[in-house]
PDB file of C-alpha atoms in Angstrom:
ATOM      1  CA  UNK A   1      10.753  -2.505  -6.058  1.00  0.00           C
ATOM      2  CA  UNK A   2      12.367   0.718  -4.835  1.00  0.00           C
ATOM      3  CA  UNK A   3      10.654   3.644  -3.354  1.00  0.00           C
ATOM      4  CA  UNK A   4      12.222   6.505  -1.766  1.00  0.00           C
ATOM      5  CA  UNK A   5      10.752   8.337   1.773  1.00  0.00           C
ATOM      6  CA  UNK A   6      11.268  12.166   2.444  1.00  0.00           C
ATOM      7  CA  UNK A   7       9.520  13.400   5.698  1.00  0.00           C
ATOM      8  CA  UNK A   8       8.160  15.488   6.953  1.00  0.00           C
ATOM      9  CA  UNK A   9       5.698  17.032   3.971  1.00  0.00           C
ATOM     10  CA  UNK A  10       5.595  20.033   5.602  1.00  0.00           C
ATOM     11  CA  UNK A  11       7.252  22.296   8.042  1.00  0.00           C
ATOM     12  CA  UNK A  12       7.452  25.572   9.101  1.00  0.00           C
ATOM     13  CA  UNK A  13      10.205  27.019  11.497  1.00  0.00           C
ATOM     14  CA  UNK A  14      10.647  30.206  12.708  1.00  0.00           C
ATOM     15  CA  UNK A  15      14.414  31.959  11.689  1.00  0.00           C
ATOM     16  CA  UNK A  16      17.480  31.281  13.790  1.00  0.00           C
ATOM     17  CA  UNK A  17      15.721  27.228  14.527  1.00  0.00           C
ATOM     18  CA  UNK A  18      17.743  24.044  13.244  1.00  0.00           C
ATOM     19  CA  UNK A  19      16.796  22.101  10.456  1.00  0.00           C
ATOM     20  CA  UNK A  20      16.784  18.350   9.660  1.00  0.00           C
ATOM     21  CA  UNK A  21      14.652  16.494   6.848  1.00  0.00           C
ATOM     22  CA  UNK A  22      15.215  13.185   6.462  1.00  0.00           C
ATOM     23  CA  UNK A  23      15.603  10.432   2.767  1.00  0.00           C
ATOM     24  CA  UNK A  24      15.961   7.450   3.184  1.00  0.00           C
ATOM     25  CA  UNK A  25      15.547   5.098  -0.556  1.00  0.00           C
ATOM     26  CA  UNK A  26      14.141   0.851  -0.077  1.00  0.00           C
ATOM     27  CA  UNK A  27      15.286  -1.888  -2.098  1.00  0.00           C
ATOM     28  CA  UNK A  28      18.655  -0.605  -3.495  1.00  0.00           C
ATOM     29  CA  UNK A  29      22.020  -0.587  -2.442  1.00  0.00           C
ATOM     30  CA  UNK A  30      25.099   2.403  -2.820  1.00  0.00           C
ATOM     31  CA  UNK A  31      22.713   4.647  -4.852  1.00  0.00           C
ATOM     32  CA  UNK A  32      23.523   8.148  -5.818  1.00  0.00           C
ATOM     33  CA  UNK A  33      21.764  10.667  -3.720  1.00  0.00           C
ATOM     34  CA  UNK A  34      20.562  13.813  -4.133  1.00  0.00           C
ATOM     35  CA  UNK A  35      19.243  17.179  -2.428  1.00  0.00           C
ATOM     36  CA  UNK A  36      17.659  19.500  -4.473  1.00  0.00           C
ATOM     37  CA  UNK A  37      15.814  22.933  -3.586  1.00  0.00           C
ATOM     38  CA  UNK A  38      12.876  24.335  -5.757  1.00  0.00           C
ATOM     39  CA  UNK A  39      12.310  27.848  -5.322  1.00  0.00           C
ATOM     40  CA  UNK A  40       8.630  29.646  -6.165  1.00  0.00           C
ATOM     41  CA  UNK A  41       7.634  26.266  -7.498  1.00  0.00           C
ATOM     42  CA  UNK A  42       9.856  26.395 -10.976  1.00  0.00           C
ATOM     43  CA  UNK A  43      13.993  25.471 -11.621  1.00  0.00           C
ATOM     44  CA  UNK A  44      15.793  23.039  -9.727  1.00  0.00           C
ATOM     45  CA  UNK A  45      18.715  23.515  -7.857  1.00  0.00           C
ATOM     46  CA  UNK A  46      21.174  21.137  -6.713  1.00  0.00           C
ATOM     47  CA  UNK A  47      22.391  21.746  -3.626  1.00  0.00           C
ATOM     48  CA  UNK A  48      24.171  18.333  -2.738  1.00  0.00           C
ATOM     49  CA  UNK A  49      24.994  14.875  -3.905  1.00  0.00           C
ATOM     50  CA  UNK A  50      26.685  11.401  -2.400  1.00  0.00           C
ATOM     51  CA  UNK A  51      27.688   8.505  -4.449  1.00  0.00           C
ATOM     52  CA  UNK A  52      28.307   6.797  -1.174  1.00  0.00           C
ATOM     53  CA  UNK A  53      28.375   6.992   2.759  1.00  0.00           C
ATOM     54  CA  UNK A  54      30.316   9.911   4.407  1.00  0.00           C
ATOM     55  CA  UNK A  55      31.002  11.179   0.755  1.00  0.00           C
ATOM     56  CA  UNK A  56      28.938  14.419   0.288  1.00  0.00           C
ATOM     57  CA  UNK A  57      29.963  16.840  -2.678  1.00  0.00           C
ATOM     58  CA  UNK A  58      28.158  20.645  -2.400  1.00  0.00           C
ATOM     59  CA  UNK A  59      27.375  22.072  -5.436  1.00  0.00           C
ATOM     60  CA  UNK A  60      25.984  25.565  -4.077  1.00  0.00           C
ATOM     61  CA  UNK A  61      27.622  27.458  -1.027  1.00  0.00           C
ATOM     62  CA  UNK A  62      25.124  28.077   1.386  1.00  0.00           C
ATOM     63  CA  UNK A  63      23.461  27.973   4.847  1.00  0.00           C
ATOM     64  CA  UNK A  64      22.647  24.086   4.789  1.00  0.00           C
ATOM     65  CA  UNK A  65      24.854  20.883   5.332  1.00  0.00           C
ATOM     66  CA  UNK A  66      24.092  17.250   4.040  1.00  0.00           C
ATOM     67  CA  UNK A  67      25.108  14.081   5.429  1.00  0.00           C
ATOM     68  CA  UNK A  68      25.036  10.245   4.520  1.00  0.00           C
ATOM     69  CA  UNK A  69      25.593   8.244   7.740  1.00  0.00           C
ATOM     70  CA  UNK A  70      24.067   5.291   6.367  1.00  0.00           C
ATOM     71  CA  UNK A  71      23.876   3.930   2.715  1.00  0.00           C
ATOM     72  CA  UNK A  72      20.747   4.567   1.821  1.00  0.00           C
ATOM     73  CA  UNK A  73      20.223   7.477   4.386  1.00  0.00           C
ATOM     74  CA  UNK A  74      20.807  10.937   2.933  1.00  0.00           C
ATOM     75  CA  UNK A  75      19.930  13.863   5.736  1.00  0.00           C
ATOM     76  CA  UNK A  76      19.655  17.653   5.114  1.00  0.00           C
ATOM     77  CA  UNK A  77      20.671  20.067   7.781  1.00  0.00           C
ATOM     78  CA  UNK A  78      21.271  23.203   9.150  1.00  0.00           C
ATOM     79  CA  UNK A  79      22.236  24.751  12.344  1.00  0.00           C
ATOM     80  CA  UNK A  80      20.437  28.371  12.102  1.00  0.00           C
ATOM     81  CA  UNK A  81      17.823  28.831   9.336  1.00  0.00           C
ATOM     82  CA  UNK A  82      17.059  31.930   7.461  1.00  0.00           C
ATOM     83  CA  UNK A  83      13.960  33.392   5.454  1.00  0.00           C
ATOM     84  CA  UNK A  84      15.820  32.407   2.385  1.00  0.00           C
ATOM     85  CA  UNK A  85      15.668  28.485   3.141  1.00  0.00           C
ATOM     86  CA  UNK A  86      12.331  28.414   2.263  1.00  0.00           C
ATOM     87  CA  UNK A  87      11.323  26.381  -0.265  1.00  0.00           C
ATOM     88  CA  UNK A  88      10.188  23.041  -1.672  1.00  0.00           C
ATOM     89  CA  UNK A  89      13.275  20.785  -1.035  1.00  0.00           C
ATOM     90  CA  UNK A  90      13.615  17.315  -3.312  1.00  0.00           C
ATOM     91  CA  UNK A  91      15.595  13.980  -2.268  1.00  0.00           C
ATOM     92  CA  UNK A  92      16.399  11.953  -5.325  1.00  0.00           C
ATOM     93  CA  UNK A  93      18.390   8.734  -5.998  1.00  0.00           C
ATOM     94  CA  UNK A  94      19.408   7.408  -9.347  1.00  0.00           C
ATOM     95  CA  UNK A  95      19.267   3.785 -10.465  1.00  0.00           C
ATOM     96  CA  UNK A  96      22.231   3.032 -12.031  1.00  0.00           C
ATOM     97  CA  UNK A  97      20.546   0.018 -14.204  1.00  0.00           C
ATOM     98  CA  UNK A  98      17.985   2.717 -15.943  1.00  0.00           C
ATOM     99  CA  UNK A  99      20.065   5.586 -15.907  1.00  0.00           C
ATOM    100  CA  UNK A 100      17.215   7.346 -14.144  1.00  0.00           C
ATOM    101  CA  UNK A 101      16.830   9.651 -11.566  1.00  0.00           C
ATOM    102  CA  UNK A 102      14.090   9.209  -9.275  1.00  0.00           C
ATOM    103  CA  UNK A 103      12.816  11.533  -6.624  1.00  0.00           C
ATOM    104  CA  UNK A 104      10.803  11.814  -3.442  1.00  0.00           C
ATOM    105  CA  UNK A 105       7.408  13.514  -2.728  1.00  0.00           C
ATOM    106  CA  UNK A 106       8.942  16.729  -1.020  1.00  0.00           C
ATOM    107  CA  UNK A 107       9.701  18.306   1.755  1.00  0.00           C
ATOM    108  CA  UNK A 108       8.189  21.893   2.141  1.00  0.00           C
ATOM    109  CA  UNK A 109       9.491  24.589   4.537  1.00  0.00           C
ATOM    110  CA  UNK A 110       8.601  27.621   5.539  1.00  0.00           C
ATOM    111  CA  UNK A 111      11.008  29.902   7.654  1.00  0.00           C
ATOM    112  CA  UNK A 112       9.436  32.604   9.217  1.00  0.00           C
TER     113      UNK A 112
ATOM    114  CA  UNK B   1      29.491  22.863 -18.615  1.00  0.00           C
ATOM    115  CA  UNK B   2      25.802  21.421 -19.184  1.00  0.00           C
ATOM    116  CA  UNK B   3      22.987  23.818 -19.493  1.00  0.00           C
ATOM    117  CA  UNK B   4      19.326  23.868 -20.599  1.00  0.00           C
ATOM    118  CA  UNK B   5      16.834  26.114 -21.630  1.00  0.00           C
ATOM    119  CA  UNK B   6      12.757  25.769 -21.575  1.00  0.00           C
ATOM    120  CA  UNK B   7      11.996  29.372 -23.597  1.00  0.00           C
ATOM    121  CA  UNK B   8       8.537  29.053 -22.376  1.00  0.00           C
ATOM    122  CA  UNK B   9       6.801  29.770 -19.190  1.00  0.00           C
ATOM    123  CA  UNK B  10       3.625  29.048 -20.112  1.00  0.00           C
ATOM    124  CA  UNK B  11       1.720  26.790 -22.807  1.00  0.00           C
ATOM    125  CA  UNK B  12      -1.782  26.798 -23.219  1.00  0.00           C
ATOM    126  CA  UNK B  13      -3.969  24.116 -25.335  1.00  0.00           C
ATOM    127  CA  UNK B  14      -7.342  22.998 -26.199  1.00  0.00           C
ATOM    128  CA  UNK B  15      -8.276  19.795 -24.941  1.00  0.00           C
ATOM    129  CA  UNK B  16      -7.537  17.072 -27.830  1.00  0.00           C
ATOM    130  CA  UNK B  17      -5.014  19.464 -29.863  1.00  0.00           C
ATOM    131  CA  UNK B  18      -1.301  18.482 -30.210  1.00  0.00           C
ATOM    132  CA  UNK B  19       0.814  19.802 -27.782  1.00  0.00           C
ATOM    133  CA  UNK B  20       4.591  20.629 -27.997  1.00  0.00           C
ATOM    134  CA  UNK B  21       7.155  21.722 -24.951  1.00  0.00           C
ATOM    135  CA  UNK B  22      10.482  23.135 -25.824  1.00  0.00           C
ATOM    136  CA  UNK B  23      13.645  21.940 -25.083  1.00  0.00           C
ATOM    137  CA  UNK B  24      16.925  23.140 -26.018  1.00  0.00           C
ATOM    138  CA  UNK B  25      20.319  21.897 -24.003  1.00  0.00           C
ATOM    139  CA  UNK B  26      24.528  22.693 -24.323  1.00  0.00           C
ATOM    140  CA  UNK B  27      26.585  20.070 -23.449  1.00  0.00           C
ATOM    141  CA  UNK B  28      30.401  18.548 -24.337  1.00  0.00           C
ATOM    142  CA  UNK B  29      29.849  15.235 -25.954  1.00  0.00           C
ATOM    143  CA  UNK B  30      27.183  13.510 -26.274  1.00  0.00           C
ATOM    144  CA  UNK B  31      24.507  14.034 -23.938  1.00  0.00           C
ATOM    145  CA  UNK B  32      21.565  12.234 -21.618  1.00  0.00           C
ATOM    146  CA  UNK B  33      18.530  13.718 -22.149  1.00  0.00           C
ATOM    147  CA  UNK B  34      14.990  13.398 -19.923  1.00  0.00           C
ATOM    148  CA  UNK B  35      11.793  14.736 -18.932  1.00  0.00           C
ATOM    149  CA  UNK B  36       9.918  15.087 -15.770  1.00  0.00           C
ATOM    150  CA  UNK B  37       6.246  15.983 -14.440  1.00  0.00           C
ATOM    151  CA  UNK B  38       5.559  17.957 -11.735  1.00  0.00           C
ATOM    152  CA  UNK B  39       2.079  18.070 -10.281  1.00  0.00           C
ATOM    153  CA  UNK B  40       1.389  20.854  -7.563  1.00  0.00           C
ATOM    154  CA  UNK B  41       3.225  20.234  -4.019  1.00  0.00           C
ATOM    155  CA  UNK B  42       4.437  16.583  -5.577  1.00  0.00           C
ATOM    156  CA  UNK B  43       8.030  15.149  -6.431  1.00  0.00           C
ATOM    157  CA  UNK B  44       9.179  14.938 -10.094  1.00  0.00           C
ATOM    158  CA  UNK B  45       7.911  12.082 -12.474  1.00  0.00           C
ATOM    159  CA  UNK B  46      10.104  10.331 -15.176  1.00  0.00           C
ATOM    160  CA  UNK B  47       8.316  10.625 -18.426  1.00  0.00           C
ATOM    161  CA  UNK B  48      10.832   9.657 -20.982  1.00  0.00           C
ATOM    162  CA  UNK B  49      15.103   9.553 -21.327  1.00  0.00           C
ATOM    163  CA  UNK B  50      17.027   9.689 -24.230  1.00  0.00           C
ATOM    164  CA  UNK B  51      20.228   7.442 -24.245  1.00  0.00           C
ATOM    165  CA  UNK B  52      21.042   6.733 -27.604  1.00  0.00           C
ATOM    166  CA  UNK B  53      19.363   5.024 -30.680  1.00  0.00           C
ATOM    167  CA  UNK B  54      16.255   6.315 -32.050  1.00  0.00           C
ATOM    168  CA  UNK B  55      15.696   9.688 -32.309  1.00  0.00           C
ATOM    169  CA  UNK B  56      12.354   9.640 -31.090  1.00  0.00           C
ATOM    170  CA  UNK B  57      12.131   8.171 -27.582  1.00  0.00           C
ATOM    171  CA  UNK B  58       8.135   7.305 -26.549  1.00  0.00           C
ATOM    172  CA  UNK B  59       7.139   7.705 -22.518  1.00  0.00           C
ATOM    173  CA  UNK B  60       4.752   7.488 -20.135  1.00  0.00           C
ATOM    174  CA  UNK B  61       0.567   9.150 -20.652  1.00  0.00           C
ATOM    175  CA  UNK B  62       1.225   9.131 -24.298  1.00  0.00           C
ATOM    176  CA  UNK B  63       4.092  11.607 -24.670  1.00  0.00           C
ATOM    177  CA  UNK B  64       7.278  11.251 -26.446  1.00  0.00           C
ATOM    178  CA  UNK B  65      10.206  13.652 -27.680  1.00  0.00           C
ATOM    179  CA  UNK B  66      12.441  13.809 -30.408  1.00  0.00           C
ATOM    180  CA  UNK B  67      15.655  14.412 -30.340  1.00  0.00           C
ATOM    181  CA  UNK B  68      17.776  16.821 -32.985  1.00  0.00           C
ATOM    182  CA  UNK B  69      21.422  16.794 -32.333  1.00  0.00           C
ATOM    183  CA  UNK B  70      21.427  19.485 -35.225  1.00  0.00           C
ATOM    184  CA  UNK B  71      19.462  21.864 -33.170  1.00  0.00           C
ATOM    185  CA  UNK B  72      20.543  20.592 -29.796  1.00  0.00           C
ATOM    186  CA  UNK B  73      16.569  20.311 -29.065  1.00  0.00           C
ATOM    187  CA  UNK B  74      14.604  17.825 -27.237  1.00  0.00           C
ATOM    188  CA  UNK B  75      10.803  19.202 -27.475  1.00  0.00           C
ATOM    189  CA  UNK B  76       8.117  16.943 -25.775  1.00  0.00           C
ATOM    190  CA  UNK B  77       5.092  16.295 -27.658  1.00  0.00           C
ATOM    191  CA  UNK B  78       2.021  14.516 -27.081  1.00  0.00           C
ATOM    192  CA  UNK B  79      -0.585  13.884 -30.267  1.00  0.00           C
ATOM    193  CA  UNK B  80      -3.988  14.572 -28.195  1.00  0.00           C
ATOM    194  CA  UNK B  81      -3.963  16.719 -25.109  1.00  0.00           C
ATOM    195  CA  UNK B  82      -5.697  15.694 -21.532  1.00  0.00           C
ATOM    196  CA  UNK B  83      -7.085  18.570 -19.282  1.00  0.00           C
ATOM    197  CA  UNK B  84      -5.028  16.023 -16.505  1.00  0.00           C
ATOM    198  CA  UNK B  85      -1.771  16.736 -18.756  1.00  0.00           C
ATOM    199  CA  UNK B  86      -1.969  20.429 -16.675  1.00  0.00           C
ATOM    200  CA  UNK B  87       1.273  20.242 -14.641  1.00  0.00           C
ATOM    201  CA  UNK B  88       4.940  21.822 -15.061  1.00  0.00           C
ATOM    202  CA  UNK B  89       6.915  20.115 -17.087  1.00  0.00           C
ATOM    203  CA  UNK B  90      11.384  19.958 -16.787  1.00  0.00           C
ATOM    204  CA  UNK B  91      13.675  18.789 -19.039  1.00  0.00           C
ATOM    205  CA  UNK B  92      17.109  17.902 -18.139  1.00  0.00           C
ATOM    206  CA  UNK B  93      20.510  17.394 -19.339  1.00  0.00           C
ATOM    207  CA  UNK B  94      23.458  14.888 -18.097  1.00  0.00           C
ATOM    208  CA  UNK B  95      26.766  14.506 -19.782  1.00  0.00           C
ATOM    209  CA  UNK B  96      28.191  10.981 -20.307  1.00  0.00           C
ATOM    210  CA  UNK B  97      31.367  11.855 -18.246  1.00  0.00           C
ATOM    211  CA  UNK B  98      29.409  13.563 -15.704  1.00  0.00           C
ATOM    212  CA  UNK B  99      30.941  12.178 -12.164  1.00  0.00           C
ATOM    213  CA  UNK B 100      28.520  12.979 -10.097  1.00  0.00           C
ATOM    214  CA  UNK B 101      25.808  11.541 -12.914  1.00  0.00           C
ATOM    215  CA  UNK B 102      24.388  15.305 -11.764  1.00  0.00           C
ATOM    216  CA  UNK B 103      20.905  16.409 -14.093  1.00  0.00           C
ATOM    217  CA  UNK B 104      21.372  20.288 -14.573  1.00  0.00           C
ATOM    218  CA  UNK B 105      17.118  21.366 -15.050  1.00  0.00           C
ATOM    219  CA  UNK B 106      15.436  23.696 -17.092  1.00  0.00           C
ATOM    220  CA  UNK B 107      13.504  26.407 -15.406  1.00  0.00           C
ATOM    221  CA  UNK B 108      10.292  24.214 -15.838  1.00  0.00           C
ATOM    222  CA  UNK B 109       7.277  25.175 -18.471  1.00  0.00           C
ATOM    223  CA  UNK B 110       3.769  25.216 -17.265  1.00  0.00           C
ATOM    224  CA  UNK B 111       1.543  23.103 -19.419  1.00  0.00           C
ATOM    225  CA  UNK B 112      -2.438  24.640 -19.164  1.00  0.00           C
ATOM    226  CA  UNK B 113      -4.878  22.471 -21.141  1.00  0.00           C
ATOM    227  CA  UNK B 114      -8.057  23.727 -21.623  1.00  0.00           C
ATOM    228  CA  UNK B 115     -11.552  22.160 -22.220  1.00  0.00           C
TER     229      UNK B 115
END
């Protein structure tokens, strides 16, 4: 079966610090991956997307980065955070037999 | 473009009353339609997807949805309501020639059941 991993659960990092959280998806192969950022715990937004490795598409302009290096390896990043990148921040992937997307527990920062 | 809209923020219900979550999406075409649980500091949940076929699509705990090309809706219902149905609840939207297979969310409705 597949499962997908997002760590850490928590983190908190003070403004100006670097940022990488880490999805990685089990027992699937080329999936679509996604980052996602939910904001005061209500609407979704999609911040990036990769149907494969090294291919990352941005949907929002922002302070953060994403990266694929691996195929089932989908890393969120940033050089110099700010208040604003807090949040609750989502991995998902999407199994192409159920037309599904699937996502991960969560990653939730705190920039202070 | 693909948008949706959840016109409530809040739904309160007694304990073993029907229940009903609005839905209401914009899309070209013909579009993919889901729903998704949300349980405090947790990931998202598939409950249910509509594809095609039967209007009325059954899920997981009991709920299903209809959908109503004619009114562009997809409300999520549930005959008998569980205090543990208390979460925030998204729908989301996918058209078929989406490349990117990219959901666009609602803002998210927050389901309080009572007992």
């Amino acid at each position: 079966s597949q499962t997908i991993h997002q760590w850490p659960a928590t983190l908190v990092q003070p403004v100006g610090s670097p940022l990488s959280l880490e999805c990685t998806v089990e027992g699937t192969s080329n999936p679509n991956l996604y980052w996602y950022r939910q904001a005061a715990g209500r609407g979704l937004q999609l911040l990036f997307y990769s149907v494969g490795i090294g291919q990352i598409s941005s949907e929002v302009p922002q302070n953060l980065s994403a990266s694929r290096p691996q195929d089932r390896q989908f890393i969120l990043s940033s050089k110099k955070l700010l208040l604003s990148d807090s949040g609750f921040y989502l991995c998902a992937w999407r199994s192409l037999a159920k037309n599904i997307q699937y996502f991960g527990a969560g990653t939730r920062l705190s920039v202070l | 473009a693909q948008s949706v809209a959840q016109p409530e923020d809040q739904v309160n219900v007694a304990e073993g009353n029907p229940l009903t979550v609005k839905c209401t999406y914009s899309v070209s075409g013909n579009p993919y339609l889901f729903w998704y649980v949300q349980y405090p500091n947790r990931g998202l949940q598939f409950l249910l997807k509509y594809i095609t076929g039967d209007n009325l699509v059954k899920g997981s705990y009991g709920f299903e949805a209809e959908f109503n090309k004619s009114q562009t809706s997809f409300h999520l219902k549930k005959p008998s309501a569980l205090v543990s149905d208390s979460a925030l609840y998204f729908c989301a939207v996918r058209e078929r020639n989406n490349a990117g297979n990219m959901l666009t969310f609602g803002g998210g409705t927050r389901l309080m059941v009572k007992p």
